[in-house]
Amino acid sequence: EVQLVQSGAEVKKPGESLKISCKSSGYSFTNYWIAWVRQMPGEGLEYMGIIYPDDSDTRYSPSFQGRVTISADKSITTAYLQWNSLKASDSAIYFCARLRALAGADYWGQGTLVTVSS
Amino acid sequence: EIVMTQSPATLSVSPGERATLSCRASQAISSNLAWYQQKPGQAPRLLIYAASTRATSIPARFSGSGSGTEFTLTINGLQSEDFAVYYCQQYSNWLPLTFGGGTRVEI
């Protein structure tokens, strides 16, 4: 069974750093792109970037380039999303998802709620 | 960036009726389009890919059509569990992948 399990909710202060995770199981981790998707409160879905775990080829959406870092550790089939300096506007739910070629995102993590508040 | 525009923003329908949701791409994307359903507090779920192919376990009342720049998601015989937000997403250009703004289907 394919599963993507994300790390738990986080509460941080502005300026702090954060790294959240997405653990994959039930399929060949290195053969599929993983995407990170942001959903701000009451808003729609936004792709942040994607990573191919086999070689860590990473592509960022222009809106997120330089603001976050996406990485992966194929030895533990886990993808990561990190911030060096959080802002209140980073408060959102973050989803990871497996991308299937010519088919969109077919499996999703449960989401990680990030709250940034002083 | 390919911009995806969904309409209407909100669609009010009664159980048992048909819902028709639209999605337009700012440039031709062939059939490289997916539809997702999202319920409150849940992750999105893939419904349709390649514009018209139902994903695994998706009921036949969901159907997709279109190619190029105009796409439609039709839900026949709406059931209570179908009231949710629906998003289209293009994967013709991965740099970046883009979603539409969503259509809320409400009672």
Tab-separated table of C-alpha atoms in Angstrom:
chain	number	residue	atom	x	y	z
A	1	GLU	CA	0.000	0.000	0.000
A	2	VAL	CA	1.377	3.384	-1.022
A	3	GLN	CA	1.586	5.800	1.900
A	4	LEU	CA	3.012	9.250	2.431
A	5	VAL	CA	3.145	10.156	6.110
A	6	GLN	CA	4.017	13.674	7.111
A	7	SER	CA	5.468	15.036	10.313
A	8	GLY	CA	3.242	16.675	12.884
A	9	ALA	CA	1.963	20.196	13.350
A	10	GLU	CA	4.470	22.909	14.207
A	11	VAL	CA	4.199	26.231	16.024
A	12	LYS	CA	7.102	28.585	15.416
A	13	LYS	CA	8.066	32.215	15.892
A	14	PRO	CA	8.979	34.556	13.048
A	15	GLY	CA	12.640	34.220	12.118
A	16	GLU	CA	12.928	30.625	13.296
A	17	SER	CA	13.923	27.754	11.049
A	18	LEU	CA	11.874	24.659	10.332
A	19	LYS	CA	12.168	21.370	8.460
A	20	ILE	CA	9.123	19.172	7.897
A	21	SER	CA	9.164	15.673	6.475
A	22	CYS	CA	7.241	13.292	4.260
A	23	LYS	CA	7.972	9.576	4.671
A	24	SER	CA	7.056	7.385	1.680
A	25	SER	CA	6.426	3.669	1.688
A	26	GLY	CA	4.856	0.978	-0.473
A	27	TYR	CA	6.502	1.919	-3.752
A	28	SER	CA	9.895	2.596	-5.320
A	29	PHE	CA	10.747	5.997	-3.822
A	30	THR	CA	13.428	6.798	-6.377
A	31	ASN	CA	11.162	6.352	-9.403
A	32	TYR	CA	8.640	9.118	-8.748
A	33	TRP	CA	8.789	12.871	-8.304
A	34	ILE	CA	7.557	14.225	-4.991
A	35	ALA	CA	5.814	17.599	-4.868
A	36	TRP	CA	5.198	20.019	-2.026
A	37	VAL	CA	1.935	21.955	-2.089
A	38	ARG	CA	0.897	24.885	0.095
A	39	GLN	CA	-2.638	25.678	1.199
A	40	MET	CA	-3.053	28.907	3.089
A	41	PRO	CA	-6.063	29.252	5.415
A	42	GLY	CA	-9.257	29.212	3.409
A	43	GLU	CA	-7.372	29.325	0.112
A	44	GLY	CA	-6.552	27.063	-2.814
A	45	LEU	CA	-3.628	24.803	-3.657
A	46	GLU	CA	-0.219	26.056	-4.801
A	47	TYR	CA	2.669	23.944	-6.034
A	48	MET	CA	5.898	24.978	-4.320
A	49	GLY	CA	8.356	22.662	-5.996
A	50	ILE	CA	9.217	19.120	-6.901
A	51	ILE	CA	12.100	16.728	-6.323
A	52	TYR	CA	13.230	13.502	-7.975
A	53	PRO	CA	14.690	11.499	-5.095
A	54	ASP	CA	16.942	9.329	-7.216
A	55	ASP	CA	19.287	12.197	-8.064
A	56	SER	CA	17.723	15.013	-5.979
A	57	ASP	CA	16.921	17.008	-9.112
A	58	THR	CA	14.806	19.835	-7.692
A	59	ARG	CA	12.601	22.404	-9.407
A	60	TYR	CA	10.960	25.347	-7.653
A	61	SER	CA	7.936	27.390	-8.580
A	62	PRO	CA	9.028	31.010	-9.089
A	63	SER	CA	6.944	32.186	-6.148
A	64	PHE	CA	8.882	29.946	-3.775
A	65	GLN	CA	12.384	29.996	-5.261
A	66	GLY	CA	14.815	31.189	-2.615
A	67	ARG	CA	12.230	31.022	0.153
A	68	VAL	CA	12.281	27.296	0.842
A	69	THR	CA	14.548	24.310	0.280
A	70	ILE	CA	13.317	20.918	-0.859
A	71	SER	CA	15.469	17.862	-0.282
A	72	ALA	CA	15.246	14.098	-0.056
A	73	ASP	CA	17.064	11.227	1.600
A	74	LYS	CA	16.523	8.122	-0.473
A	75	SER	CA	18.127	5.893	2.163
A	76	ILE	CA	15.121	6.540	4.388
A	77	THR	CA	12.594	7.320	1.612
A	78	THR	CA	11.855	10.734	3.044
A	79	ALA	CA	11.405	14.130	1.439
A	80	TYR	CA	11.792	17.413	3.276
A	81	LEU	CA	10.669	21.007	3.080
A	82	GLN	CA	12.599	23.580	5.056
A	83	TRP	CA	12.686	27.266	5.848
A	84	ASN	CA	15.654	29.229	7.231
A	85	SER	CA	13.646	32.166	8.486
A	86	LEU	CA	9.901	31.812	8.861
A	87	LYS	CA	7.401	34.603	8.410
A	88	ALA	CA	3.838	34.863	9.649
A	89	SER	CA	2.739	34.538	6.022
A	90	ASP	CA	4.219	31.006	5.944
A	91	SER	CA	1.356	29.858	8.189
A	92	ALA	CA	-0.426	27.225	6.134
A	93	ILE	CA	-0.999	23.530	5.611
A	94	TYR	CA	1.728	21.874	3.585
A	95	PHE	CA	1.072	18.679	1.647
A	96	CYS	CA	3.494	16.341	-0.035
A	97	ALA	CA	2.291	14.282	-2.977
A	98	ARG	CA	3.630	11.657	-5.333
A	99	LEU	CA	3.600	12.686	-8.959
A	100	ARG	CA	2.869	10.104	-11.612
A	101	ALA	CA	3.992	10.873	-15.131
A	102	LEU	CA	1.065	12.040	-17.280
A	103	ALA	CA	-1.336	11.509	-14.397
A	104	GLY	CA	-0.954	14.194	-11.758
A	105	ALA	CA	-0.540	13.645	-8.037
A	106	ASP	CA	-1.978	10.247	-7.211
A	107	TYR	CA	-1.047	9.885	-3.538
A	108	TRP	CA	-0.953	12.592	-0.895
A	109	GLY	CA	0.326	12.990	2.608
A	110	GLN	CA	-2.116	13.993	5.319
A	111	GLY	CA	-0.736	17.530	5.523
A	112	THR	CA	1.362	19.393	8.086
A	113	LEU	CA	-0.048	22.520	9.721
A	114	VAL	CA	2.581	25.190	10.252
A	115	THR	CA	1.694	28.148	12.446
A	116	VAL	CA	4.078	31.090	12.649
A	117	SER	CA	3.198	33.594	15.334
A	118	SER	CA	5.008	35.805	17.774
B	1	GLU	CA	3.524	29.992	-16.295
B	2	ILE	CA	0.301	28.383	-17.443
B	3	VAL	CA	-2.645	29.995	-15.667
B	4	MET	CA	-5.640	27.797	-14.914
B	5	THR	CA	-9.016	29.494	-14.459
B	6	GLN	CA	-11.979	27.659	-12.971
B	7	SER	CA	-15.618	28.647	-13.110
B	8	PRO	CA	-17.874	29.145	-11.358
B	9	ALA	CA	-16.227	29.808	-8.010
B	10	THR	CA	-19.250	28.337	-6.259
B	11	LEU	CA	-21.889	26.011	-7.654
B	12	SER	CA	-25.115	25.387	-5.787
B	13	VAL	CA	-26.852	22.139	-6.679
B	14	SER	CA	-29.310	19.735	-5.128
B	15	PRO	CA	-28.577	16.071	-4.391
B	16	GLY	CA	-29.322	13.935	-7.427
B	17	GLU	CA	-28.694	16.764	-9.883
B	18	ARG	CA	-25.820	17.162	-12.327
B	19	ALA	CA	-22.915	19.504	-11.678
B	20	THR	CA	-20.779	20.876	-14.495
B	21	LEU	CA	-17.466	22.506	-13.610
B	22	SER	CA	-15.235	24.333	-16.072
B	23	CYS	CA	-11.498	24.831	-16.288
B	24	ARG	CA	-9.623	26.917	-18.825
B	25	ALA	CA	-5.891	26.957	-19.502
B	26	SER	CA	-4.079	30.103	-20.641
B	27	GLN	CA	-2.364	28.068	-23.364
B	28	ALA	CA	-2.901	24.697	-24.945
B	29	ILE	CA	-2.036	21.788	-22.673
B	30	SER	CA	-3.291	18.888	-24.827
B	31	SER	CA	-4.935	16.444	-22.388
B	32	ASN	CA	-2.435	17.003	-19.588
B	33	LEU	CA	-5.035	17.869	-17.001
B	34	ALA	CA	-6.077	16.391	-13.679
B	35	TRP	CA	-9.052	17.029	-11.411
B	36	TYR	CA	-8.968	16.732	-7.624
B	37	GLN	CA	-11.595	16.726	-4.906
B	38	GLN	CA	-10.870	18.183	-1.486
B	39	LYS	CA	-13.114	17.944	1.542
B	40	PRO	CA	-12.623	20.042	4.695
B	41	GLY	CA	-9.701	18.866	6.777
B	42	GLN	CA	-8.564	16.355	4.182
B	43	ALA	CA	-5.859	16.104	1.558
B	44	PRO	CA	-6.900	16.420	-2.074
B	45	ARG	CA	-7.875	13.232	-3.871
B	46	LEU	CA	-7.120	12.553	-7.523
B	47	LEU	CA	-10.346	12.045	-9.480
B	48	ILE	CA	-9.455	12.352	-13.142
B	49	TYR	CA	-6.192	12.439	-15.095
B	50	ALA	CA	-5.374	12.784	-18.768
B	51	ALA	CA	-8.490	14.977	-18.886
B	52	SER	CA	-10.916	12.046	-18.989
B	53	THR	CA	-9.492	8.960	-17.255
B	54	ARG	CA	-10.945	8.157	-13.852
B	55	ALA	CA	-8.413	7.384	-11.151
B	56	THR	CA	-8.561	4.134	-9.203
B	57	SER	CA	-11.783	3.641	-7.216
B	58	ILE	CA	-13.459	6.796	-8.532
B	59	PRO	CA	-17.175	6.250	-9.201
B	60	ALA	CA	-18.480	6.393	-12.739
B	61	ARG	CA	-20.670	9.422	-11.933
B	62	PHE	CA	-17.501	11.504	-12.248
B	63	SER	CA	-16.439	12.219	-15.824
B	64	GLY	CA	-13.993	14.561	-17.477
B	65	SER	CA	-13.750	15.923	-20.977
B	66	GLY	CA	-11.887	18.448	-23.073
B	67	SER	CA	-8.479	19.079	-24.555
B	68	GLY	CA	-6.364	22.036	-25.528
B	69	THR	CA	-7.562	24.895	-23.357
B	70	GLU	CA	-11.126	24.002	-22.327
B	71	PHE	CA	-12.018	21.256	-19.882
B	72	THR	CA	-15.086	20.085	-18.014
B	73	LEU	CA	-15.704	17.938	-14.956
B	74	THR	CA	-19.233	16.530	-14.776
B	75	ILE	CA	-20.728	14.918	-11.709
B	76	ASN	CA	-23.945	13.068	-12.452
B	77	GLY	CA	-26.456	12.341	-9.706
B	78	LEU	CA	-24.698	14.316	-6.968
B	79	GLN	CA	-24.487	12.508	-3.675
B	80	SER	CA	-24.011	14.054	-0.252
B	81	GLU	CA	-20.352	13.030	-0.152
B	82	ASP	CA	-19.660	14.926	-3.386
B	83	PHE	CA	-20.109	18.347	-1.814
B	84	ALA	CA	-16.536	19.582	-1.717
B	85	VAL	CA	-14.031	21.830	-3.492
B	86	TYR	CA	-12.749	20.713	-6.886
B	87	TYR	CA	-9.455	21.778	-8.435
B	88	CYS	CA	-8.052	21.344	-11.913
B	89	GLN	CA	-4.311	21.126	-12.443
B	90	GLN	CA	-2.170	21.148	-15.565
B	91	TYR	CA	0.919	19.018	-15.944
B	92	SER	CA	1.836	19.966	-19.493
B	93	ASN	CA	4.505	22.303	-18.151
B	94	TRP	CA	6.143	21.183	-14.924
B	95	LEU	CA	7.944	24.467	-14.447
B	96	PRO	CA	5.777	25.207	-12.645
B	97	LEU	CA	2.832	22.876	-12.201
B	98	THR	CA	-0.273	24.963	-11.633
B	99	PHE	CA	-3.737	24.560	-10.125
B	100	GLY	CA	-6.916	26.422	-10.836
B	101	GLY	CA	-8.474	28.451	-8.052
B	102	GLY	CA	-11.096	25.827	-7.273
B	103	THR	CA	-14.879	25.428	-7.517
B	104	ARG	CA	-16.898	24.856	-4.359
B	105	VAL	CA	-19.874	22.580	-4.909
B	106	GLU	CA	-22.462	23.249	-2.238
B	107	ILE	CA	-25.993	22.243	-1.467
